[in-house]
Amino acid sequence: MLILLNEKTSHGYSLINRLPYFGFEPESINTSNIYRTLRSMEKEELVKSIWKESEQGPRKRVYQITQKGIKELEGWISFLKTRKNQIEKILSKYTLSKEDKND
């Protein structure tokens, strides 16, 4: 969710609607867990929230990434890049060994 909040300030429902882009099946997304995670991230000061008046319906809580959240996100991106490189090496090694066996 930090990556989504890094793009733009959002309310929880908007974040939930953007998760399928990353391969999450809409029916598998537990909205309670999303809001629980947002509250937890707020306690850790990774995000902050404010209440915004809505033109239609009740006020909405809007979440924004903090500087601490940006640093956390950068750490995760670095970790994921490292893992991606490791996975690519494993897949490359497998492909080469498979080709050698077919020759």
Short mmCIF file of N, CA and C in Angstrom, two decimals, residues 16-60:
data_model
loop_
_atom_site.label_atom_id
_atom_site.label_comp_id
_atom_site.label_asym_id
_atom_site.label_seq_id
_atom_site.Cartn_x
_atom_site.Cartn_y
_atom_site.Cartn_z
N ILE A 16 -8.01 -0.18 -2.13
CA ILE A 16 -8.52 -1.53 -2.39
C ILE A 16 -8.78 -1.71 -3.88
N ASN A 17 -9.37 -0.71 -4.52
CA ASN A 17 -9.68 -0.80 -5.95
C ASN A 17 -8.44 -0.83 -6.83
N ARG A 18 -7.31 -0.36 -6.32
CA ARG A 18 -6.07 -0.32 -7.11
C ARG A 18 -5.20 -1.56 -6.91
N LEU A 19 -5.52 -2.40 -5.94
CA LEU A 19 -4.72 -3.60 -5.66
C LEU A 19 -4.73 -4.64 -6.78
N PRO A 20 -5.84 -4.82 -7.53
CA PRO A 20 -5.81 -5.82 -8.60
C PRO A 20 -4.72 -5.58 -9.65
N TYR A 21 -4.24 -4.37 -9.80
CA TYR A 21 -3.15 -4.09 -10.73
C TYR A 21 -1.93 -4.96 -10.41
N PHE A 22 -1.75 -5.27 -9.12
CA PHE A 22 -0.60 -6.06 -8.68
C PHE A 22 -0.90 -7.55 -8.65
N GLY A 23 -2.04 -7.94 -9.21
CA GLY A 23 -2.37 -9.37 -9.31
C GLY A 23 -3.27 -9.89 -8.21
N PHE A 24 -3.70 -9.04 -7.31
CA PHE A 24 -4.62 -9.49 -6.27
C PHE A 24 -6.02 -9.65 -6.87
N GLU A 25 -6.63 -10.80 -6.63
CA GLU A 25 -7.99 -11.03 -7.10
C GLU A 25 -8.95 -10.22 -6.22
N PRO A 26 -9.84 -9.44 -6.83
CA PRO A 26 -10.74 -8.60 -6.03
C PRO A 26 -11.50 -9.37 -4.95
N GLU A 27 -11.95 -10.59 -5.27
CA GLU A 27 -12.72 -11.35 -4.28
C GLU A 27 -11.86 -11.88 -3.14
N SER A 28 -10.54 -11.87 -3.32
CA SER A 28 -9.66 -12.37 -2.25
C SER A 28 -9.17 -11.26 -1.33
N ILE A 29 -9.50 -10.02 -1.64
CA ILE A 29 -9.05 -8.89 -0.83
C ILE A 29 -9.96 -8.75 0.39
N ASN A 30 -9.38 -8.87 1.56
CA ASN A 30 -10.13 -8.73 2.81
C ASN A 30 -10.06 -7.26 3.24
N THR A 31 -11.16 -6.56 3.07
CA THR A 31 -11.16 -5.12 3.36
C THR A 31 -10.84 -4.82 4.82
N SER A 32 -11.28 -5.69 5.73
CA SER A 32 -10.96 -5.48 7.15
C SER A 32 -9.46 -5.49 7.37
N ASN A 33 -8.77 -6.42 6.70
CA ASN A 33 -7.30 -6.48 6.84
C ASN A 33 -6.63 -5.24 6.28
N ILE A 34 -7.18 -4.71 5.19
CA ILE A 34 -6.61 -3.49 4.59
C ILE A 34 -6.68 -2.34 5.59
N TYR A 35 -7.86 -2.14 6.17
CA TYR A 35 -8.02 -1.03 7.11
C TYR A 35 -7.22 -1.26 8.39
N ARG A 36 -7.12 -2.51 8.83
CA ARG A 36 -6.29 -2.84 10.00
C ARG A 36 -4.82 -2.52 9.71
N THR A 37 -4.38 -2.87 8.50
CA THR A 37 -3.00 -2.59 8.10
C THR A 37 -2.75 -1.09 8.03
N LEU A 38 -3.69 -0.34 7.49
CA LEU A 38 -3.55 1.12 7.42
C LEU A 38 -3.42 1.71 8.83
N ARG A 39 -4.25 1.24 9.76
CA ARG A 39 -4.16 1.74 11.15
C ARG A 39 -2.81 1.39 11.77
N SER A 40 -2.35 0.18 11.50
CA SER A 40 -1.05 -0.25 12.01
C SER A 40 0.08 0.60 11.43
N MET A 41 0.01 0.86 10.12
CA MET A 41 1.03 1.70 9.48
C MET A 41 0.97 3.13 10.03
N GLU A 42 -0.22 3.57 10.39
CA GLU A 42 -0.33 4.92 10.97
C GLU A 42 0.32 4.95 12.35
N LYS A 43 0.13 3.90 13.14
CA LYS A 43 0.78 3.83 14.46
C LYS A 43 2.30 3.81 14.33
N GLU A 44 2.79 3.18 13.26
CA GLU A 44 4.23 3.12 13.01
C GLU A 44 4.75 4.39 12.34
N GLU A 45 3.85 5.33 12.08
CA GLU A 45 4.15 6.62 11.45
C GLU A 45 4.66 6.47 10.01
N LEU A 46 4.21 5.41 9.34
CA LEU A 46 4.54 5.22 7.93
C LEU A 46 3.55 5.98 7.05
N VAL A 47 2.33 6.16 7.57
CA VAL A 47 1.30 6.94 6.90
C VAL A 47 0.63 7.83 7.94
N LYS A 48 -0.06 8.84 7.46
CA LYS A 48 -0.89 9.65 8.34
C LYS A 48 -2.24 9.81 7.66
N SER A 49 -3.25 10.11 8.44
CA SER A 49 -4.58 10.25 7.86
C SER A 49 -5.24 11.53 8.34
N ILE A 50 -6.14 12.00 7.52
CA ILE A 50 -6.98 13.14 7.88
C ILE A 50 -8.40 12.82 7.41
N TRP A 51 -9.36 13.45 8.04
CA TRP A 51 -10.75 13.30 7.60
C TRP A 51 -11.05 14.39 6.59
N LYS A 52 -11.65 14.00 5.47
CA LYS A 52 -12.02 14.96 4.42
C LYS A 52 -13.53 14.93 4.24
N GLU A 53 -14.08 16.12 4.09
CA GLU A 53 -15.51 16.21 3.80
C GLU A 53 -15.76 15.67 2.40
N SER A 54 -16.87 15.00 2.23
CA SER A 54 -17.23 14.44 0.93
C SER A 54 -18.41 15.21 0.37
N GLU A 55 -18.41 15.41 -0.94
CA GLU A 55 -19.54 16.09 -1.58
C GLU A 55 -20.78 15.22 -1.49
N GLN A 56 -20.56 13.91 -1.47
CA GLN A 56 -21.66 12.96 -1.35
C GLN A 56 -21.36 12.01 -0.20
N GLY A 57 -22.26 11.90 0.74
CA GLY A 57 -22.09 10.94 1.82
C GLY A 57 -21.22 11.46 2.95
N PRO A 58 -20.83 10.52 3.81
CA PRO A 58 -20.07 10.90 5.01
C PRO A 58 -18.62 11.27 4.71
N ARG A 59 -17.98 11.85 5.72
CA ARG A 59 -16.56 12.19 5.59
C ARG A 59 -15.76 10.91 5.33
N LYS A 60 -14.60 11.07 4.69
CA LYS A 60 -13.73 9.93 4.39
C LYS A 60 -12.36 10.18 4.99
#
